[in-house]
Short mmCIF file of C-alpha atoms and ligand atoms in Angstrom, two decimals:
data_model
loop_
_atom_site.label_atom_id
_atom_site.label_comp_id
_atom_site.label_asym_id
_atom_site.label_seq_id
_atom_site.Cartn_x
_atom_site.Cartn_y
_atom_site.Cartn_z
CA MET Z 125 -10.43 -27.49 -0.96
CA ASN Z 126 -6.94 -26.69 -0.15
CA PHE Z 127 -5.20 -23.97 2.03
CA SER Z 128 -1.56 -25.02 2.03
CA LEU Z 129 0.89 -22.54 -0.14
CA THR Z 130 2.74 -24.07 -2.92
CA GLU Z 131 6.71 -24.37 -3.09
CA GLU Z 132 7.04 -21.08 -4.47
CA GLN Z 133 4.69 -19.39 -1.84
CA GLN Z 134 6.49 -21.16 0.60
CA ALA Z 135 9.35 -20.18 -0.26
CA ILE Z 136 9.16 -16.28 -0.82
CA GLN Z 137 6.85 -16.55 2.16
CA SER Z 138 11.07 -18.21 3.93
CA ALA Z 139 12.73 -15.62 2.52
CA ALA Z 140 10.76 -12.75 2.74
CA ARG Z 141 10.88 -13.48 6.52
CA GLU Z 142 14.14 -14.01 6.66
CA PHE Z 143 15.01 -10.67 5.17
CA ALA Z 144 12.54 -8.73 6.96
CA GLN Z 145 13.50 -9.72 10.11
CA ASN Z 146 17.90 -9.71 9.79
CA GLU Z 147 17.31 -6.61 8.29
CA ILE Z 148 14.52 -4.38 8.72
CA ALA Z 149 13.35 -5.48 12.49
CA PRO Z 150 16.48 -4.10 14.02
CA ILE Z 151 16.52 -0.79 12.05
CA ALA Z 152 13.20 -0.29 11.78
CA ALA Z 153 12.71 1.77 14.99
CA GLU Z 154 15.66 3.97 14.35
CA PHE Z 155 13.57 4.46 11.27
CA ASP Z 156 10.72 5.41 12.59
CA ARG Z 157 12.63 8.38 15.01
CA SER Z 158 14.37 9.94 12.36
CA GLY Z 159 11.61 9.59 9.68
CA GLU Z 160 14.40 9.17 6.56
CA PHE Z 161 13.89 6.81 4.10
CA PRO Z 162 15.77 3.39 4.12
CA ARG Z 163 17.43 3.26 0.65
CA GLU Z 164 19.61 1.33 2.21
CA THR Z 165 16.92 -1.98 2.73
CA ILE Z 166 14.84 -0.65 -0.41
CA ARG Z 167 17.59 -1.19 -2.08
CA ARG Z 168 18.21 -4.49 -1.21
CA ALA Z 169 14.24 -5.95 -0.90
CA GLY Z 170 14.55 -5.06 -5.39
CA GLU Z 171 18.01 -7.47 -5.36
CA LEU Z 172 15.83 -9.77 -3.65
CA GLY Z 173 12.60 -9.72 -5.87
CA PHE Z 174 10.68 -8.22 -3.66
CA MET Z 175 9.91 -4.42 -5.25
CA GLY Z 176 8.46 -6.19 -8.73
CA VAL Z 177 6.98 -9.46 -6.87
CA GLU Z 178 4.36 -10.05 -9.34
CA THR Z 179 6.61 -8.46 -12.65
CA PRO Z 180 7.03 -10.43 -15.72
CA GLY Z 181 10.68 -11.74 -15.92
CA GLU Z 182 11.41 -9.58 -18.86
CA TYR Z 183 10.51 -5.77 -16.72
CA GLY Z 184 12.61 -7.51 -13.96
CA GLY Z 185 10.56 -8.24 -11.95
CA ALA Z 186 9.90 -11.96 -10.06
CA GLU Z 187 7.20 -13.44 -12.15
CA MET Z 188 5.15 -14.72 -8.62
CA ASP Z 189 1.56 -14.64 -8.12
CA ALA Z 190 -0.93 -12.60 -6.17
CA VAL Z 191 -0.81 -14.74 -3.23
CA SER Z 192 3.28 -14.41 -3.59
CA TYR Z 193 3.03 -11.39 -3.30
CA ALA Z 194 0.39 -10.95 -0.66
CA LEU Z 195 2.92 -13.98 1.52
CA MET Z 196 5.64 -11.36 0.88
CA MET Z 197 4.00 -8.21 2.54
CA MET Z 198 2.49 -9.95 5.35
CA GLU Z 199 6.29 -10.51 6.53
CA ILE Z 200 7.43 -6.91 5.35
CA ALA Z 201 5.10 -5.31 8.08
CA ALA Z 202 5.54 -7.90 10.54
CA ALA Z 203 8.48 -6.22 10.90
CA ASP Z 204 8.41 -2.51 9.93
CA ALA Z 205 4.88 -1.57 8.25
CA ALA Z 206 6.84 1.98 6.68
CA HIS Z 207 8.98 -0.36 4.68
CA SER Z 208 6.20 -2.70 3.26
CA THR Z 209 4.28 0.73 2.02
CA ILE Z 210 7.29 1.65 0.38
CA VAL Z 211 7.44 -1.92 -1.27
CA SER Z 212 3.58 -1.86 -1.47
CA VAL Z 213 3.34 1.25 -3.69
CA ASN Z 214 6.41 0.29 -6.09
CA ASN Z 215 4.85 -3.45 -6.82
CA SER Z 216 0.70 -2.58 -7.14
CA LEU Z 217 0.24 1.19 -7.19
CA TYR Z 218 2.76 1.64 -9.70
CA SER Z 219 3.66 -1.07 -11.83
CA ALA Z 220 0.26 -2.55 -12.06
CA GLY Z 221 -0.94 -0.23 -14.07
CA ILE Z 222 1.40 0.01 -16.20
CA LEU Z 223 1.31 -3.77 -16.82
CA THR Z 224 -2.15 -3.93 -17.45
CA TYR Z 225 -2.40 -0.49 -19.80
CA GLY Z 226 1.03 0.63 -20.87
CA THR Z 227 2.85 0.00 -24.19
CA GLU Z 228 5.36 -2.27 -24.52
CA VAL Z 229 7.68 0.82 -25.13
CA GLN Z 230 6.34 1.98 -21.53
CA LYS Z 231 6.91 -1.42 -19.24
CA LYS Z 232 10.36 -1.62 -20.83
CA ASN Z 233 11.13 1.98 -19.35
CA PHE Z 234 9.11 2.45 -16.47
CA VAL Z 235 8.65 -0.99 -15.03
CA THR Z 236 12.18 -2.05 -15.29
CA PRO Z 237 14.02 -0.01 -13.38
CA VAL Z 238 11.27 -0.34 -10.42
CA ALA Z 239 10.62 -4.20 -10.49
CA SER Z 240 14.54 -4.06 -9.86
CA GLY Z 241 14.77 -1.81 -6.97
CA GLN Z 242 16.84 0.69 -9.12
CA ALA Z 243 14.40 3.17 -9.09
CA ILE Z 244 11.51 3.80 -7.05
CA GLY Z 245 7.76 4.43 -8.01
CA CYS Z 246 5.06 6.63 -6.79
CA TYR Z 247 0.73 7.21 -7.95
CA GLY Z 248 -0.82 10.76 -8.04
CA LEU Z 249 -4.46 10.35 -7.19
CA THR Z 250 -5.18 12.40 -4.23
CA GLU Z 251 -4.77 16.14 -4.35
CA PRO Z 252 -5.53 18.98 -1.72
CA GLN Z 253 -9.52 19.23 -1.85
CA SER Z 254 -9.74 15.34 -3.14
CA GLY Z 255 -9.16 12.55 -1.93
CA SER Z 256 -12.50 9.77 -1.40
CA ASP Z 257 -13.79 11.79 -4.03
CA SER Z 258 -11.10 11.59 -6.25
CA ALA Z 259 -12.46 12.46 -9.77
CA ASN Z 260 -12.92 15.85 -8.50
CA MET Z 261 -9.74 16.68 -9.11
CA LYS Z 262 -8.08 19.79 -10.66
CA THR Z 263 -4.83 19.04 -12.13
CA ARG Z 264 -5.46 19.25 -15.88
CA ALA Z 265 -3.45 18.19 -19.04
CA ALA Z 266 -3.71 19.49 -22.63
CA LEU Z 267 -2.16 19.05 -25.52
CA SER Z 268 0.72 21.53 -26.37
CA ALA Z 269 0.02 23.41 -29.95
CA ASP Z 270 2.17 20.86 -31.75
CA GLY Z 271 0.47 18.15 -30.59
CA SER Z 272 3.93 16.29 -29.14
CA HIS Z 273 3.40 17.04 -25.34
CA TYR Z 274 0.71 17.55 -22.58
CA ILE Z 275 1.12 19.76 -20.37
CA ILE Z 276 -0.09 18.85 -16.85
CA THR Z 277 -0.53 21.68 -14.01
CA GLY Z 278 -2.22 21.06 -10.71
CA LYS Z 279 -1.27 19.58 -7.31
CA LYS Z 280 -0.68 16.01 -5.66
CA ALA Z 281 -1.17 15.67 -2.14
CA TRP Z 282 -0.26 12.67 -0.09
CA ILE Z 283 2.25 10.75 -2.75
CA THR Z 284 4.15 8.00 -0.80
CA SER Z 285 7.28 7.93 -1.78
CA GLY Z 286 6.98 11.18 -3.49
CA PRO Z 287 10.35 13.22 -2.14
CA VAL Z 288 12.35 10.33 -3.33
CA ALA Z 289 10.38 8.56 -5.93
CA ASP Z 290 11.78 8.55 -9.71
CA TYR Z 291 8.93 7.60 -11.80
CA MET Z 292 4.89 8.92 -11.72
CA VAL Z 293 2.09 7.23 -13.06
CA VAL Z 294 -0.55 10.52 -12.32
CA PHE Z 295 -3.79 11.09 -13.03
CA ALA Z 296 -4.83 14.50 -14.77
CA SER Z 297 -8.28 15.88 -16.43
CA THR Z 298 -8.07 15.90 -20.30
CA ASP Z 299 -12.22 17.00 -20.46
CA PRO Z 300 -13.31 18.60 -17.35
CA GLU Z 301 -16.26 18.64 -18.28
CA LYS Z 302 -16.71 14.47 -18.86
CA LYS Z 303 -15.59 14.83 -14.55
CA ALA Z 304 -14.42 11.47 -14.18
CA ARG Z 305 -14.83 10.07 -17.89
CA GLY Z 306 -12.47 13.37 -18.73
CA ILE Z 307 -9.69 11.99 -16.64
CA SER Z 308 -6.32 10.22 -18.26
CA ALA Z 309 -3.34 8.14 -16.92
CA PHE Z 310 0.19 9.88 -17.50
CA LEU Z 311 3.92 7.89 -16.61
CA ILE Z 312 6.46 11.18 -15.18
CA ASP Z 313 9.79 11.32 -15.15
CA CYS Z 314 10.23 12.84 -11.59
CA ASN Z 315 13.53 14.79 -12.48
CA GLN Z 316 12.44 17.31 -15.40
CA PRO Z 317 11.25 20.55 -15.27
CA GLY Z 318 8.36 21.24 -14.02
CA PHE Z 319 7.73 18.54 -11.29
CA VAL Z 320 8.17 20.17 -7.46
CA ARG Z 321 8.17 18.24 -4.68
CA GLY Z 322 6.76 19.75 -1.52
CA ARG Z 323 7.86 20.04 2.26
CA VAL Z 324 7.90 16.01 3.72
CA GLU Z 325 4.72 15.16 6.05
CA PRO Z 326 5.47 14.84 9.36
CA LYS Z 327 2.89 11.81 10.10
CA LEU Z 328 1.98 9.62 13.46
CA GLY Z 329 3.20 6.52 11.94
CA ILE Z 330 4.92 4.51 9.08
CA ARG Z 331 7.52 7.85 9.00
CA ALA Z 332 9.80 6.04 7.36
CA SER Z 333 8.31 6.16 4.33
CA ALA Z 334 8.60 9.71 2.70
CA THR Z 335 5.10 11.86 1.79
CA CYS Z 336 4.79 15.01 0.05
CA GLU Z 337 2.88 17.24 -1.86
CA ILE Z 338 3.79 17.61 -5.89
CA GLU Z 339 3.18 20.25 -7.75
CA PHE Z 340 3.34 19.97 -12.03
CA ASP Z 341 3.95 23.47 -12.41
CA ASN Z 342 3.69 23.52 -16.25
CA TYR Z 343 5.33 19.75 -16.47
CA ARG Z 344 5.44 18.48 -20.40
CA CYS Z 345 4.74 14.89 -20.42
CA PRO Z 346 5.28 13.49 -23.98
CA LYS Z 347 2.37 12.28 -25.92
CA GLU Z 348 3.55 8.42 -26.52
CA ASN Z 349 4.02 8.58 -21.75
CA ARG Z 350 -0.26 8.74 -21.93
CA LEU Z 351 -1.07 5.56 -20.25
CA GLY Z 352 -4.15 3.80 -21.76
CA GLN Z 353 -6.22 6.64 -24.14
CA GLU Z 354 -7.38 9.50 -23.54
CA GLY Z 355 -10.38 9.70 -20.36
CA GLN Z 356 -10.03 6.11 -19.39
CA GLY Z 357 -7.31 7.75 -16.29
CA PHE Z 358 -10.28 7.13 -13.35
CA ALA Z 359 -10.87 3.57 -14.51
CA ILE Z 360 -7.25 2.79 -14.83
CA ALA Z 361 -6.86 4.05 -11.19
CA MET Z 362 -10.01 2.34 -9.68
CA ASP Z 363 -8.59 -1.16 -11.73
CA VAL Z 364 -5.23 -0.72 -9.66
CA LEU Z 365 -6.78 0.43 -6.33
CA ASP Z 366 -8.14 -3.39 -6.77
CA ALA Z 367 -4.92 -4.28 -6.83
CA GLY Z 368 -3.46 -2.24 -3.71
CA ARG Z 369 -5.91 -3.26 -1.71
CA ILE Z 370 -4.29 -6.66 -0.96
CA GLY Z 371 -1.43 -5.29 -0.81
CA ILE Z 372 -2.90 -3.00 2.34
CA ALA Z 373 -4.80 -5.47 3.65
CA ALA Z 374 -1.20 -8.16 3.34
CA GLN Z 375 0.36 -5.18 5.44
CA SER Z 376 -2.62 -5.42 8.22
CA VAL Z 377 -2.31 -8.85 8.39
CA GLY Z 378 1.26 -8.51 8.95
CA ILE Z 379 1.28 -5.11 11.57
CA ALA Z 380 -1.47 -7.09 13.96
CA ARG Z 381 0.27 -10.44 13.70
CA ALA Z 382 3.55 -9.31 14.76
CA ALA Z 383 0.89 -7.19 17.63
CA TYR Z 384 -0.35 -9.50 18.54
CA GLU Z 385 2.20 -12.22 19.04
CA ALA Z 386 3.72 -9.70 21.13
CA ALA Z 387 1.20 -9.83 23.21
CA ARG Z 388 1.05 -13.57 23.51
CA LEU Z 389 4.11 -14.00 24.89
CA TYR Z 390 3.61 -11.14 27.45
CA SER Z 391 0.64 -12.76 28.39
CA ILE Z 392 3.06 -16.16 29.56
CA GLU Z 393 6.07 -13.97 30.73
CA ARG Z 394 3.74 -10.90 32.44
CA LYS Z 395 2.99 -11.83 36.31
CA ALA Z 396 0.25 -10.34 37.99
CA PHE Z 397 -1.83 -11.23 41.75
CA GLY Z 398 0.37 -14.59 41.64
CA GLY Z 399 0.00 -16.22 37.58
CA SER Z 400 0.25 -14.95 34.45
CA ILE Z 401 -1.85 -12.27 33.04
CA GLY Z 402 -2.96 -14.63 30.39
CA SER Z 403 -4.96 -16.88 32.81
CA PHE Z 404 -6.95 -13.56 33.84
CA GLN Z 405 -10.80 -13.96 31.57
CA MET Z 406 -10.44 -10.74 30.81
CA ILE Z 407 -7.00 -11.46 29.02
CA GLN Z 408 -7.66 -14.45 27.63
CA GLN Z 409 -10.53 -13.16 25.43
CA LYS Z 410 -8.13 -10.13 23.78
CA ILE Z 411 -6.06 -13.01 23.11
CA ALA Z 412 -8.89 -15.31 21.45
CA ASP Z 413 -10.60 -12.52 19.62
CA MET Z 414 -7.20 -10.87 18.18
CA LYS Z 415 -6.23 -14.48 17.11
CA CYS Z 416 -9.54 -14.88 15.32
CA ARG Z 417 -9.66 -12.14 13.71
CA LEU Z 418 -6.17 -12.35 12.61
CA ASP Z 419 -6.93 -15.45 11.24
CA ALA Z 420 -9.96 -14.53 9.01
CA ALA Z 421 -7.88 -11.67 8.21
CA TYR Z 422 -5.43 -13.47 6.64
CA LEU Z 423 -7.37 -15.85 5.03
CA LEU Z 424 -9.57 -12.83 3.38
CA THR Z 425 -6.41 -11.01 1.55
CA LEU Z 426 -5.66 -14.68 0.63
CA ARG Z 427 -8.57 -15.97 -1.59
CA ALA Z 428 -8.97 -11.69 -2.62
CA ALA Z 429 -5.59 -12.66 -3.65
CA TRP Z 430 -5.92 -16.27 -4.87
CA ASN Z 431 -9.37 -14.94 -6.80
CA LYS Z 432 -7.53 -11.47 -8.77
CA SER Z 433 -5.91 -14.45 -11.62
CA ILE Z 434 -9.36 -15.81 -12.31
CA ALA Z 435 -11.13 -12.23 -12.15
CA LYS Z 436 -9.33 -10.81 -14.89
CA ALA Z 437 -9.56 -14.71 -16.99
CA GLN Z 438 -13.32 -13.67 -16.45
CA GLY Z 439 -12.94 -10.33 -17.78
CA ALA Z 440 -14.38 -9.65 -13.95
CA ARG Z 441 -13.46 -7.37 -11.10
CA ASN Z 442 -11.96 -8.17 -8.02
CA THR Z 443 -13.61 -5.27 -6.30
CA VAL Z 444 -15.37 -7.11 -3.29
CA GLU Z 445 -13.09 -9.57 -2.59
CA ALA Z 446 -10.45 -7.03 -2.47
CA ALA Z 447 -12.35 -3.72 -0.77
CA SER Z 448 -13.36 -6.70 2.05
CA ALA Z 449 -10.08 -8.01 2.95
CA LYS Z 450 -8.83 -4.18 3.59
CA LEU Z 451 -12.10 -3.24 4.93
CA PHE Z 452 -11.86 -6.10 7.62
CA ALA Z 453 -7.45 -6.57 7.70
CA SER Z 454 -7.11 -2.76 8.31
CA GLU Z 455 -10.07 -2.88 11.30
CA THR Z 456 -7.85 -6.12 12.93
CA ALA Z 457 -4.77 -4.53 12.60
CA MET Z 458 -5.44 -1.41 14.22
CA PHE Z 459 -8.26 -4.24 16.43
CA CYS Z 460 -5.27 -5.75 17.55
CA ALA Z 461 -2.33 -3.17 18.33
CA HIS Z 462 -5.18 -1.34 20.25
CA GLN Z 463 -5.11 -4.68 22.89
CA ALA Z 464 -1.85 -5.61 22.12
CA LEU Z 465 -0.95 -2.61 24.01
CA GLN Z 466 -3.22 -2.90 26.43
CA ILE Z 467 -2.03 -6.40 27.28
CA HIS Z 468 1.91 -4.73 28.11
CA GLY Z 469 0.14 -1.78 30.26
CA GLY Z 470 2.72 0.64 31.04
CA MET Z 471 5.66 -1.05 28.99
CA GLY Z 472 3.15 -0.35 25.72
CA TYR Z 473 2.96 2.91 26.34
CA SER Z 474 6.92 2.63 26.06
CA LYS Z 475 9.33 4.00 23.41
CA ASP Z 476 11.51 0.92 24.59
CA LEU Z 477 9.30 -1.97 22.61
CA PRO Z 478 7.74 -1.52 19.48
CA LEU Z 479 3.93 -2.13 20.60
CA GLU Z 480 3.30 2.14 20.29
CA ARG Z 481 4.76 2.00 16.85
CA TYR Z 482 2.51 -1.08 16.39
CA PHE Z 483 -0.63 1.06 17.31
CA ARG Z 484 0.37 4.33 14.93
CA ASP Z 485 1.22 2.68 12.06
CA ALA Z 486 -1.66 0.35 12.33
CA LYS Z 487 -4.37 3.47 11.72
CA ILE Z 488 -2.86 4.40 8.40
CA THR Z 489 -4.31 1.68 7.04
CA GLU Z 490 -7.88 2.68 7.55
CA ILE Z 491 -7.32 5.60 5.32
CA TYR Z 492 -5.54 5.29 2.79
CA GLU Z 493 -6.19 3.49 -0.71
CA GLY Z 494 -10.06 4.60 0.66
CA THR Z 495 -10.80 5.05 3.83
CA SER Z 496 -13.06 2.00 5.61
CA GLU Z 497 -16.10 4.42 5.14
CA ILE Z 498 -15.36 3.75 1.46
CA GLN Z 499 -14.90 0.36 1.44
CA ARG Z 500 -17.89 -0.06 3.45
CA MET Z 501 -19.61 2.12 0.25
CA VAL Z 502 -17.79 0.33 -2.45
CA ILE Z 503 -19.00 -3.24 -1.09
CA ALA Z 504 -22.47 -2.25 -0.35
CA ARG Z 505 -22.74 -0.50 -4.04
CA GLN Z 506 -21.62 -3.61 -5.33
CA GLU Z 507 -23.83 -6.15 -3.03
CA THR Z 508 -26.90 -4.00 -3.95
CA GLY Z 509 -26.43 -2.47 -7.53
CA LEU Z 510 -27.59 0.76 -5.58
CA ARG Z 511 -25.41 4.62 -5.87
C1 FAD C 208 0.98 9.02 4.71
C2 FAD C 208 -0.05 8.46 3.64
C3 FAD C 208 -0.06 8.48 2.61
C4 FAD C 208 -0.27 8.10 1.47
N1 FAD C 208 -0.62 7.75 -0.01
C5 FAD C 208 -1.18 8.28 -1.04
C6 FAD C 208 -0.13 7.87 -2.64
O1 FAD C 208 0.34 7.70 -2.63
N2 FAD C 208 -1.27 8.36 -3.34
C7 FAD C 208 -2.38 9.00 -3.19
O2 FAD C 208 -2.84 8.87 -4.42
N3 FAD C 208 -2.53 9.37 -2.01
C8 FAD C 208 -2.13 8.80 -0.89
N4 FAD C 208 -2.92 8.85 -0.04
C9 FAD C 208 -4.40 9.81 0.21
C10 FAD C 208 -4.67 8.87 1.09
O3 FAD C 208 -5.48 7.80 -0.11
C11 FAD C 208 -6.31 9.85 1.23
O4 FAD C 208 -6.08 10.48 2.60
C12 FAD C 208 -7.78 8.86 1.47
O5 FAD C 208 -8.24 8.88 0.43
C13 FAD C 208 -8.43 10.52 2.05
O6 FAD C 208 -8.87 11.00 1.38
P1 FAD C 208 -9.02 12.59 2.09
O7 FAD C 208 -7.61 12.46 2.97
O8 FAD C 208 -9.31 13.61 1.27
O9 FAD C 208 -10.06 11.88 2.94
P2 FAD C 208 -11.84 13.10 2.35
O10 FAD C 208 -12.25 11.85 1.43
O11 FAD C 208 -11.41 14.11 2.41
O12 FAD C 208 -12.60 12.04 4.08
C14 FAD C 208 -12.92 13.29 5.17
C15 FAD C 208 -13.66 11.36 5.91
O13 FAD C 208 -14.79 11.62 5.15
C16 FAD C 208 -15.33 10.10 5.28
N5 FAD C 208 -15.56 10.50 4.01
C17 FAD C 208 -15.93 10.85 3.21
N6 FAD C 208 -16.58 10.64 1.35
C18 FAD C 208 -17.54 9.96 2.04
C19 FAD C 208 -18.43 8.98 1.78
N7 FAD C 208 -19.19 9.12 1.12
N8 FAD C 208 -19.61 8.42 2.75
C20 FAD C 208 -18.86 7.99 4.33
N9 FAD C 208 -17.78 8.95 4.24
C21 FAD C 208 -17.27 9.90 3.76
C22 FAD C 208 -13.91 9.44 4.52
O14 FAD C 208 -14.01 8.53 5.61
C23 FAD C 208 -12.98 10.70 6.02
O15 FAD C 208 -13.35 9.70 7.81
C24 FAD C 208 -1.86 9.37 1.24
C25 FAD C 208 -2.16 9.35 2.49
C26 FAD C 208 -1.63 9.49 3.89
C27 FAD C 208 -2.11 9.42 4.90
#
């Protein structure tokens, strides 16, 4: 077994690290404080190919593999989780489904501007009354009398990049009686009438990633912008989440690594009782536990990324690999942020250092794209075959 990265993977890793450390890290605290959407650095990320890493070149992407995508995400997240949230939605939740299920025209019209970073994409599955139980949606799409459009009505909640997005993949029921099998997916131009953006949600962490509710008020979606077949939407949503969870696992590894590195250095520098605090066994235990979990999360994440194309070629799902990586890495991010803050003592609690930001940012990784409880349910159901 060979654990080394290819030259191409090393190249994107170092390009992403350079960009993240030089251009994102210096502004992360300021954007966290203001909650402003970081348009300029996101535009730059697009220029560097980071908004469409796995997207084929003909649709404006960098045409790299899933491992490259994960490595890029780790680097961006280590500098700022909020930036990596925006990047991940564009790459996986938004683009992945269109690339797999879209027509040629849909890929050209809806993926190309987003892969280049000229436009922002978002993904609308969650509703005010349904998150984990996402099939229980109330948003409806009904064909117009002349059959040329779907009329969409309903509300989507917690939409990352919703306040600024140009395009959206949205899920709506075309046949409520059929429940999950009656859900269809649609490609939305966010600047058309009937697309109503709610207020920006005030959040604990990833504050520079804009999140809001979206109301569809008799939005007219041309029939040719339906993604996949009628009734295929829920399968598309779940398939896309398999890809998305690799991105969130990588984001978690990035946050965990940043927290761990800060704690490791501080444990050497900070003196108490006549020596470095890192010489105390209770601090050593924290360092050792963080290091082991971080490495395990990194390996699980890269395994899920590496297995993605293999599973696809075999017509299989990558569900357990992606869910395991997301579950373990997100809990590792929370663990490392918690331990690293503790190792910094009073300074960990200060806004002058990024430890409290890591702590707030890490929490979201245990919630979105399926909570930790839902990841455990997904893994156990796959392993046992029970419902
Ligand atoms: C910052 C942020 C950004 C987001 N971005 C997006 C986005 O871009 N697009 C989008 O569609 N959604 C997005 N979401 C929504 C997110 O995916 C949901 O919040 C998440 O799936 C949980 O759903 P919920 O909030 O409705 O919680 P609920 O489903 O109400 O869950 C509440 C609690 O019950 C637990 N629970 C629920 N069902 C079970 C079960 N069967 N077994 C055990 N425990 C269970 C959950 O784990 C959780 O602890 C975002 C959320 C946040 C906070």
